[in-house]
Tab-separated table of C-alpha atoms in Angstrom:
chain	number	residue	atom	x	y	z
A	1	MET	CA	9.154	8.598	-2.685
A	2	LEU	CA	12.340	7.673	-0.133
A	3	ILE	CA	9.745	5.744	2.065
A	4	SER	CA	8.425	3.574	-0.652
A	5	THR	CA	12.696	3.420	-1.361
A	6	PHE	CA	12.978	1.593	2.266
A	7	ALA	CA	9.503	-0.183	1.332
A	8	ARG	CA	10.609	-2.456	-1.621
A	9	ALA	CA	14.706	-2.246	0.295
A	10	ALA	CA	12.958	-5.399	2.393
A	11	THR	CA	12.638	-8.597	1.164
A	12	ARG	CA	8.695	-9.167	-0.144
A	13	GLN	CA	8.548	-12.163	2.513
A	14	ALA	CA	9.174	-9.594	5.826
A	15	ARG	CA	6.578	-7.844	4.324
A	16	VAL	CA	4.304	-11.310	4.731
A	17	ALA	CA	5.609	-11.414	8.522
A	18	ALA	CA	4.723	-7.428	8.966
A	19	SER	CA	0.842	-8.715	7.262
A	20	ALA	CA	0.727	-12.161	9.051
A	21	MET	CA	1.891	-10.507	12.857
A	22	GLY	CA	0.341	-7.494	13.021
A	23	GLY	CA	-2.160	-7.689	10.407
A	24	VAL	CA	-0.930	-3.930	8.850
A	25	ARG	CA	-3.277	-3.284	5.765
A	26	ASN	CA	-2.352	0.964	6.357
A	27	LEU	CA	-4.074	3.527	4.233
A	28	ASN	CA	-3.204	5.075	1.184
A	29	LEU	CA	-4.765	8.093	0.070
A	30	HIS	CA	-4.348	9.112	-3.434
A	31	GLU	CA	-2.814	12.805	-4.306
A	32	TYR	CA	-6.722	14.957	-3.810
A	33	GLN	CA	-7.387	13.221	-1.083
A	34	SER	CA	-4.470	14.096	0.585
A	35	ALA	CA	-3.845	17.327	-0.455
A	36	GLN	CA	-8.092	18.534	1.038
A	37	ILE	CA	-6.576	16.947	4.527
A	38	MET	CA	-3.349	18.617	3.892
A	39	LYS	CA	-5.812	22.039	3.710
A	40	GLU	CA	-7.439	21.738	6.608
A	41	SER	CA	-4.349	21.073	7.965
A	42	GLY	CA	-3.523	24.184	7.563
A	43	VAL	CA	-0.850	23.138	5.034
A	44	ASN	CA	-0.438	25.597	2.002
A	45	VAL	CA	-1.808	23.156	-1.277
A	46	PRO	CA	-2.534	24.522	-4.895
A	47	PHE	CA	-6.301	25.065	-5.955
A	48	GLY	CA	-6.793	21.606	-7.767
A	49	ILE	CA	-10.529	19.987	-8.932
A	50	ALA	CA	-10.183	16.329	-8.680
A	51	ALA	CA	-12.604	14.564	-11.523
A	52	HIS	CA	-14.145	11.323	-12.469
A	53	THR	CA	-16.035	12.328	-15.738
A	54	VAL	CA	-13.952	13.732	-18.966
A	55	GLU	CA	-16.927	15.902	-18.908
A	56	ASP	CA	-16.087	17.027	-15.272
A	57	ALA	CA	-12.535	17.267	-16.055
A	58	VAL	CA	-13.706	19.941	-18.986
A	59	LYS	CA	-15.886	21.977	-16.110
A	60	ALA	CA	-13.310	21.983	-13.981
A	61	ALA	CA	-10.339	23.373	-15.917
A	62	ALA	CA	-12.894	26.046	-16.793
A	63	GLU	CA	-14.105	26.633	-13.292
A	64	ILE	CA	-9.406	27.312	-13.008
A	65	GLY	CA	-9.446	29.549	-15.514
A	66	ASP	CA	-6.083	30.125	-16.451
A	67	GLU	CA	-4.555	28.755	-20.261
A	68	GLN	CA	-2.898	25.944	-19.835
A	69	VAL	CA	-3.522	23.283	-16.731
A	70	VAL	CA	-1.808	20.522	-15.138
A	71	ILE	CA	-3.905	17.400	-15.157
A	72	LYS	CA	-2.493	14.561	-12.861
A	73	SER	CA	-3.421	10.925	-12.483
A	74	GLN	CA	-4.474	9.121	-9.470
A	75	ILE	CA	-3.121	6.643	-8.958
A	76	LEU	CA	-1.590	4.547	-5.976
A	77	ALA	CA	1.332	4.040	-7.375
A	78	GLY	CA	4.601	6.436	-7.590
A	79	GLY	CA	6.662	7.641	-10.520
A	80	ARG	CA	3.442	8.628	-12.311
A	81	GLY	CA	5.164	11.358	-13.988
A	82	LEU	CA	7.343	8.542	-15.642
A	83	GLY	CA	4.983	6.328	-16.053
A	84	LYS	CA	3.346	4.511	-19.065
A	85	PHE	CA	-0.517	4.218	-19.999
A	86	THR	CA	-1.040	0.551	-21.385
A	87	ASN	CA	-2.782	2.602	-24.097
A	88	GLY	CA	0.773	4.588	-25.918
A	89	LEU	CA	-0.266	7.827	-23.348
A	90	GLN	CA	3.556	8.046	-22.309
A	91	GLY	CA	2.976	10.279	-19.139
A	92	GLY	CA	0.560	10.277	-15.944
A	93	VAL	CA	1.194	14.292	-15.007
A	94	HIS	CA	0.571	16.542	-18.085
A	95	ILE	CA	0.789	20.203	-17.925
A	96	ILE	CA	-1.480	20.936	-21.138
A	97	ASP	CA	-3.402	23.569	-22.736
A	98	THR	CA	-6.559	23.986	-20.875
A	99	THR	CA	-8.527	23.600	-24.563
A	100	ASP	CA	-6.314	19.264	-24.641
A	101	VAL	CA	-8.121	18.590	-21.122
A	102	LYS	CA	-10.797	17.129	-23.039
A	103	GLU	CA	-8.550	14.821	-24.953
A	104	TYR	CA	-6.192	13.921	-22.009
A	105	ALA	CA	-8.767	13.020	-20.368
A	106	GLU	CA	-10.389	10.832	-22.328
A	107	LYS	CA	-6.993	8.992	-22.577
A	108	MET	CA	-6.207	8.973	-19.459
A	109	LEU	CA	-9.581	7.958	-17.890
A	110	GLY	CA	-10.297	4.125	-17.259
A	111	GLY	CA	-7.431	3.712	-18.597
A	112	THR	CA	-4.562	1.604	-17.166
A	113	LEU	CA	-1.062	3.479	-16.019
A	114	VAL	CA	2.312	1.743	-15.625
A	115	THR	CA	5.318	3.538	-13.599
A	116	LYS	CA	7.535	1.644	-11.447
A	117	GLN	CA	6.359	1.513	-8.114
A	118	SER	CA	2.770	0.004	-9.856
A	119	GLY	CA	4.008	-3.582	-10.675
A	120	ALA	CA	3.680	-4.787	-14.635
A	121	ALA	CA	0.320	-4.475	-14.341
A	122	GLY	CA	-0.677	-0.817	-13.604
A	123	LYS	CA	-3.528	0.432	-11.586
A	124	PRO	CA	-6.247	1.687	-12.808
A	125	VAL	CA	-6.847	5.609	-13.060
A	126	ASN	CA	-10.708	5.860	-12.147
A	127	THR	CA	-9.819	9.963	-11.473
A	128	VAL	CA	-7.351	12.464	-12.098
A	129	LEU	CA	-6.467	16.134	-10.515
A	130	LEU	CA	-7.122	19.384	-12.275
A	131	ALA	CA	-5.456	21.701	-10.256
A	132	LYS	CA	-3.874	25.003	-11.403
A	133	LYS	CA	-0.173	25.773	-12.820
A	134	MET	CA	2.139	27.261	-10.360
A	135	ASP	CA	5.385	29.222	-10.812
A	136	LEU	CA	7.324	27.650	-8.614
A	137	ALA	CA	11.053	29.165	-8.349
A	138	LYS	CA	12.672	26.234	-6.651
A	139	GLU	CA	11.508	22.081	-5.422
A	140	PHE	CA	11.761	20.762	-2.525
A	141	TYR	CA	11.633	17.563	-0.892
A	142	PHE	CA	10.159	16.547	2.628
A	143	ALA	CA	8.370	13.638	4.485
A	144	ILE	CA	7.914	11.989	7.455
A	145	PHE	CA	7.675	8.776	8.602
A	146	MET	CA	7.833	6.033	11.787
A	147	ASP	CA	11.325	5.357	12.444
A	148	ARG	CA	12.101	2.208	14.393
A	149	ALA	CA	16.027	3.626	15.105
A	150	SER	CA	14.640	6.086	16.763
A	151	GLY	CA	11.722	5.009	17.490
A	152	GLY	CA	9.120	8.187	16.955
A	153	PRO	CA	8.821	10.507	13.321
A	154	LEU	CA	11.345	11.150	11.551
A	155	ILE	CA	11.655	14.276	9.191
A	156	ILE	CA	13.421	13.825	5.960
A	157	ALA	CA	14.326	16.681	4.160
A	158	CYS	CA	16.499	17.806	0.880
A	159	SER	CA	16.686	20.841	-1.281
A	160	GLU	CA	16.422	19.157	-4.214
A	161	GLY	CA	12.716	17.233	-5.731
A	162	GLY	CA	10.239	16.553	-7.417
A	163	THR	CA	12.268	13.822	-9.334
A	164	SER	CA	13.739	11.190	-8.058
A	165	ILE	CA	14.770	10.773	-4.134
A	166	GLU	CA	16.008	7.267	-4.913
A	167	ASP	CA	18.840	8.620	-6.736
A	168	LEU	CA	19.450	11.359	-5.242
A	169	ALA	CA	19.970	9.246	-1.833
A	170	GLU	CA	22.443	7.307	-4.313
A	171	SER	CA	23.797	10.022	-5.649
A	172	SER	CA	24.287	13.363	-3.097
A	173	PRO	CA	23.048	11.320	-0.020
A	174	GLU	CA	24.794	14.708	1.944
A	175	LYS	CA	22.430	16.605	0.244
A	176	ILE	CA	19.954	14.857	2.817
A	177	ILE	CA	18.864	15.968	6.089
A	178	LYS	CA	17.586	13.498	9.053
A	179	VAL	CA	15.896	14.938	11.948
A	180	PRO	CA	14.574	12.204	14.617
A	181	VAL	CA	11.381	14.062	16.778
A	182	ASN	CA	10.709	13.239	20.061
A	183	ILE	CA	6.639	12.219	19.954
A	184	THR	CA	5.600	12.916	23.142
A	185	THR	CA	7.557	16.443	23.041
A	186	GLY	CA	7.670	17.451	18.686
A	187	PRO	CA	9.964	18.814	16.796
A	188	THR	CA	11.418	21.750	18.715
A	189	ASP	CA	12.636	25.471	17.778
A	190	GLU	CA	15.852	24.114	16.574
A	191	GLN	CA	14.810	21.478	14.500
A	192	ILE	CA	12.284	23.413	13.143
A	193	GLU	CA	14.981	25.811	11.485
A	194	THR	CA	17.658	22.750	11.114
A	195	VAL	CA	14.616	21.514	9.077
A	196	VAL	CA	14.119	25.043	6.703
A	197	ASN	CA	18.153	25.713	6.777
A	198	GLY	CA	18.896	22.269	4.789
A	199	LEU	CA	15.227	22.263	2.357
A	200	GLY	CA	17.730	26.412	1.359
A	201	VAL	CA	14.271	28.336	1.685
A	202	SER	CA	14.911	31.367	0.112
A	203	GLY	CA	11.274	33.705	1.554
A	204	ASP	CA	10.178	33.779	4.833
A	205	LYS	CA	11.775	31.312	6.655
A	206	GLU	CA	9.260	31.838	9.631
A	207	SER	CA	6.513	31.138	7.250
A	208	ALA	CA	8.841	27.830	5.990
A	209	GLY	CA	8.935	26.855	10.020
A	210	ASP	CA	4.871	27.369	10.360
A	211	GLN	CA	4.247	25.117	7.820
A	212	ILE	CA	6.774	22.287	8.106
A	213	ARG	CA	4.746	22.899	11.900
A	214	ALA	CA	1.555	22.100	10.485
A	215	LEU	CA	2.474	19.116	8.473
A	216	TYR	CA	4.152	17.622	11.586
A	217	ASN	CA	0.915	18.539	12.966
A	218	LEU	CA	-1.164	16.494	10.762
A	219	PHE	CA	1.450	13.360	10.874
A	220	VAL	CA	0.536	13.265	14.369
A	221	ASP	CA	-3.191	14.074	15.049
A	222	LYS	CA	-4.188	11.750	11.716
A	223	ASP	CA	-2.579	9.062	13.173
A	224	CYS	CA	-0.279	8.956	10.122
A	225	THR	CA	2.359	6.352	8.800
A	226	MET	CA	3.658	8.624	6.537
A	227	VAL	CA	3.421	12.001	5.015
A	228	GLU	CA	5.714	12.555	1.824
A	229	VAL	CA	5.509	16.098	-0.355
A	230	ASN	CA	7.514	16.414	-3.425
A	231	PRO	CA	8.136	18.749	-4.487
A	232	LEU	CA	7.600	20.807	-1.718
A	233	ALA	CA	8.378	23.746	-3.072
A	234	GLU	CA	8.517	27.389	-3.104
A	235	ASP	CA	6.514	30.285	-5.331
A	236	THR	CA	8.084	33.550	-6.984
A	237	ASP	CA	6.664	34.735	-3.308
A	238	GLY	CA	8.906	32.818	-1.142
A	239	LYS	CA	6.151	31.200	-0.383
A	240	LEU	CA	6.438	27.128	0.534
A	241	ILE	CA	3.570	24.913	-1.070
A	242	ALA	CA	2.521	21.537	-0.559
A	243	ALA	CA	2.905	20.275	-4.723
A	244	ASP	CA	1.969	17.259	-4.863
A	245	ALA	CA	1.053	15.068	-1.800
A	246	LYS	CA	0.577	12.095	-0.324
A	247	ILE	CA	-0.172	10.565	2.844
A	248	GLY	CA	-0.415	6.962	4.565
A	249	PHE	CA	-2.491	6.187	7.682
A	250	ASP	CA	-2.613	3.535	10.588
A	251	ASP	CA	-4.844	1.069	10.489
A	252	ASN	CA	-5.767	1.106	14.423
A	253	ALA	CA	-7.026	3.821	14.572
A	254	GLU	CA	-9.767	4.072	11.961
A	255	PHE	CA	-11.923	4.076	14.536
A	256	ARG	CA	-10.483	7.687	14.998
A	257	HIS	CA	-10.474	8.924	11.771
A	258	LYS	CA	-13.791	7.446	9.757
A	259	ASP	CA	-14.553	9.857	7.637
A	260	ILE	CA	-10.733	9.495	6.112
A	261	PHE	CA	-10.915	5.432	6.070
A	262	ASP	CA	-13.938	5.698	4.061
A	263	GLN	CA	-12.235	7.493	0.941
A	264	ARG	CA	-10.068	4.141	0.087
A	265	ASP	CA	-10.070	3.057	-3.186
A	266	HIS	CA	-10.482	-0.177	-3.555
A	267	THR	CA	-9.654	-0.318	-7.088
A	268	GLN	CA	-6.497	0.328	-6.102
A	269	GLU	CA	-5.983	-3.047	-4.465
A	270	ASP	CA	-5.376	-6.217	-4.741
A	271	PRO	CA	-8.675	-7.747	-5.145
A	272	ARG	CA	-7.688	-10.782	-3.093
A	273	GLU	CA	-6.705	-9.109	0.223
A	274	VAL	CA	-9.582	-6.593	0.578
A	275	ALA	CA	-11.783	-9.926	0.015
A	276	ALA	CA	-9.221	-11.442	2.761
A	277	ALA	CA	-9.629	-8.842	4.544
A	278	LYS	CA	-13.449	-8.882	4.601
A	279	TRP	CA	-13.231	-12.005	5.852
A	280	ASP	CA	-10.406	-10.803	8.699
A	281	LEU	CA	-8.143	-13.324	6.996
A	282	ASN	CA	-4.325	-11.916	6.065
A	283	TYR	CA	-3.653	-12.429	2.134
A	284	ILE	CA	-0.341	-11.259	-0.115
A	285	GLY	CA	-0.216	-12.877	-3.119
A	286	LEU	CA	3.196	-13.612	-4.173
A	287	ASP	CA	4.509	-14.662	-7.824
A	288	GLY	CA	4.383	-18.020	-7.057
A	289	ASN	CA	2.829	-21.465	-7.989
A	290	ILE	CA	1.846	-23.600	-5.352
A	291	GLY	CA	-1.233	-21.980	-2.410
A	292	CYS	CA	-0.115	-21.714	1.655
A	293	MET	CA	-2.762	-21.206	3.752
A	294	VAL	CA	-0.839	-21.544	7.765
A	295	ASN	CA	-1.272	-19.920	10.893
A	296	GLY	CA	1.609	-17.721	12.137
A	297	ALA	CA	4.045	-15.391	10.598
A	298	GLY	CA	6.913	-17.532	11.978
A	299	LEU	CA	5.082	-20.627	10.503
A	300	ALA	CA	5.064	-18.444	7.361
A	301	MET	CA	7.978	-17.727	7.074
A	302	SER	CA	9.729	-21.940	7.066
A	303	THR	CA	6.430	-22.319	4.710
A	304	MET	CA	8.041	-20.544	2.142
A	305	ASP	CA	11.559	-21.640	2.834
A	306	ILE	CA	10.505	-24.998	2.037
A	307	ILE	CA	8.649	-24.883	-0.621
A	308	SER	CA	11.722	-22.722	-2.033
A	309	LEU	CA	13.938	-25.154	-0.960
A	310	ASN	CA	12.140	-27.858	-2.602
A	311	GLY	CA	12.544	-26.562	-5.549
A	312	GLY	CA	9.089	-25.119	-5.162
A	313	SER	CA	7.789	-21.443	-5.751
A	314	PRO	CA	4.580	-20.388	-2.910
A	315	ALA	CA	2.360	-17.553	-4.316
A	316	ASN	CA	0.708	-16.361	-1.578
A	317	PHE	CA	1.187	-15.927	1.982
A	318	LEU	CA	-2.404	-16.346	3.985
A	319	ASP	CA	-3.290	-16.175	7.529
A	320	VAL	CA	-6.129	-18.085	8.885
A	321	GLY	CA	-5.149	-16.357	11.837
A	322	GLY	CA	-6.002	-18.442	15.892
A	323	GLY	CA	-9.540	-18.162	16.063
A	324	ALA	CA	-10.673	-18.858	12.135
A	325	LYS	CA	-13.749	-20.160	11.758
A	326	VAL	CA	-15.331	-23.315	9.196
A	327	GLU	CA	-16.581	-20.800	7.236
A	328	GLN	CA	-13.196	-18.487	7.131
A	329	ILE	CA	-11.043	-21.744	5.953
A	330	LYS	CA	-14.034	-21.730	3.034
A	331	ALA	CA	-13.487	-18.238	2.041
A	332	ALA	CA	-9.377	-18.590	2.612
A	333	PHE	CA	-9.524	-21.596	-0.201
A	334	GLU	CA	-12.046	-19.533	-2.878
A	335	ILE	CA	-9.647	-16.788	-2.309
A	336	ILE	CA	-5.924	-19.004	-2.904
A	337	THR	CA	-8.478	-20.844	-5.659
A	338	SER	CA	-8.998	-17.344	-7.162
A	339	ASP	CA	-5.459	-16.740	-8.583
A	340	PRO	CA	-5.704	-18.822	-11.921
A	341	ALA	CA	-1.142	-19.956	-11.039
A	342	VAL	CA	-2.568	-21.753	-8.674
A	343	LYS	CA	-1.890	-25.510	-9.576
A	344	ALA	CA	-1.526	-27.304	-5.407
A	345	ILE	CA	-1.913	-26.200	-1.777
A	346	LEU	CA	-0.296	-26.175	0.798
A	347	VAL	CA	-2.027	-26.304	4.372
A	348	ASN	CA	0.311	-26.081	6.918
A	349	ILE	CA	-1.795	-26.194	10.696
A	350	PHE	CA	0.440	-25.565	14.236
A	351	GLY	CA	-2.844	-25.748	16.224
A	352	GLY	CA	-2.962	-24.079	19.589
A	353	ILE	CA	-6.019	-21.846	19.493
A	354	MET	CA	-6.757	-23.178	16.512
A	355	LYS	CA	-7.791	-25.970	16.426
A	356	CYS	CA	-6.934	-28.912	13.492
A	357	ASP	CA	-10.573	-30.352	13.433
A	358	ILE	CA	-11.761	-27.096	12.107
A	359	ILE	CA	-9.337	-26.308	9.983
A	360	ALA	CA	-9.954	-29.782	9.057
A	361	GLU	CA	-13.548	-29.559	8.350
A	362	GLY	CA	-12.951	-26.505	6.478
A	363	ILE	CA	-10.627	-28.159	4.101
A	364	ILE	CA	-13.605	-30.831	3.517
A	365	GLU	CA	-16.137	-28.051	2.604
A	366	ALA	CA	-14.810	-26.287	0.621
A	367	SER	CA	-12.901	-29.316	-0.903
A	368	ARG	CA	-16.384	-30.188	-2.093
A	369	GLU	CA	-18.189	-27.172	-2.676
A	370	LEU	CA	-15.967	-25.604	-4.725
A	371	ASP	CA	-14.543	-28.532	-6.901
A	372	LEU	CA	-10.663	-28.383	-6.640
A	373	LYS	CA	-9.140	-28.804	-9.463
A	374	VAL	CA	-5.599	-28.957	-7.985
A	375	PRO	CA	-4.025	-31.338	-5.252
A	376	VAL	CA	-4.164	-30.534	-1.401
A	377	VAL	CA	-1.947	-31.292	0.957
A	378	VAL	CA	-2.201	-31.310	4.771
A	379	ARG	CA	-0.012	-31.034	7.272
A	380	LEU	CA	-1.357	-30.753	11.275
A	381	GLU	CA	-0.499	-31.134	13.985
A	382	GLY	CA	-1.381	-29.375	17.715
A	383	THR	CA	-4.582	-28.932	19.314
A	384	ASN	CA	-6.618	-31.502	18.315
A	385	VAL	CA	-5.051	-33.730	15.464
A	386	GLU	CA	-6.005	-36.928	15.729
A	387	ARG	CA	-9.290	-35.728	15.663
A	388	GLY	CA	-8.570	-33.975	12.408
A	389	LYS	CA	-7.056	-35.750	10.815
A	390	GLN	CA	-9.769	-38.602	11.588
A	391	LEU	CA	-12.463	-36.540	9.241
A	392	LEU	CA	-9.511	-36.049	6.528
A	393	GLU	CA	-9.533	-40.230	6.099
A	394	GLU	CA	-12.785	-40.260	6.519
A	395	SER	CA	-14.165	-37.684	4.063
A	396	GLY	CA	-13.310	-40.319	1.375
A	397	LEU	CA	-11.405	-36.677	-0.549
A	398	ASP	CA	-8.276	-37.158	-2.251
A	399	LEU	CA	-6.306	-34.916	-0.230
A	400	ILE	CA	-2.806	-36.022	0.526
A	401	THR	CA	-1.760	-35.809	3.828
A	402	ALA	CA	2.229	-35.296	5.331
A	403	ASP	CA	4.020	-36.251	8.364
A	404	ASP	CA	5.892	-32.721	9.072
A	405	LEU	CA	6.559	-29.437	7.075
A	406	ASP	CA	9.615	-31.196	4.419
A	407	ASP	CA	7.342	-34.039	3.702
A	408	ALA	CA	3.820	-31.318	3.045
A	409	ALA	CA	6.202	-29.413	0.879
A	410	THR	CA	8.343	-32.487	-0.976
A	411	LYS	CA	4.741	-33.398	-2.092
A	412	ALA	CA	3.148	-30.423	-2.677
A	413	VAL	CA	6.183	-29.887	-5.580
A	414	ALA	CA	6.111	-33.058	-6.803
A	415	SER	CA	1.770	-32.740	-6.475
A	416	ILE	CA	3.333	-30.850	-9.920
A	417	ALA	CA	6.344	-31.932	-11.254
């Protein structure tokens, strides 16, 4: 949750720029998937069974064999416990009698859960996790993520957990400890002791330290961008248990962890971003009505800024990269126009490696094959620009050309006025 706070503190445009420059599409897994990876890494996790159907949920509860179980919606967004289903069910996490599992599973599976972090549209629930109810004495917060300031992993721990760490960070920041770790040597014994004491562990501190090391080793060995446990709990015997699990992975390490990346749940992602990735394009959906297709993060930022300065609002960012082919340009137009909010498209290309005539050919083919119903404003500059402009002029299509970026933004905004 705390890492989510830092992410949300950045502007949406910063996210766009990061995506454009690095092709960032970090993998996030569901709790049940993350818990299994933690278990394999020596971390204590509650016994649980994932269920994709109502029948499987009932069987899972029977296998657990207790009078009560915990049923947890599996979506890639925080705040599940305080979320609400579009069908009216309040909360995505419940402690219920085993006899009620069928009723709850029917309401949760196939439903849409809306949380503070899911966006207004919510996320589909295709899986629920049936977990053994634990007797927990204390609940803590624990996370590891990469920190730019220290240039390496940062451990965050708090003696209070299970609730919103964001709120606690505002009301009682002194309760949160931060321990930067040298990634080449790993955490020292003193650092582990600092974390254990900061959590307020009352049980076996050596065993607790082993759990902290296991979580750190998981972070490094699996090329994680984030490991978050909220709550990291202590049971009545003083044993630390990862009662929740959230792990993010660096996509640049996919070649090393194919088994993990095969677990990606595309139903939790924007389908336009999924489609863009298949064409090696970087796409981020925004909330405006002017679709943008550019090459390069700096140009993307400038394009969106100037659209806004001219009274418009960007509907997306789409980076075609430096070596796009005609087919990729066509795919880019398909992705942009799949958003019903898009009322105009602004193409802004500065040709270096990406040649303007290739962009022009893609625009022409896309316009003809897709029968575009929205105005298309094109600004080209750079390599083969004259040939690109010639192709556009000779195409016979109703395309709007622009001399510079300000001219392009002005015409895009005016085209939908």
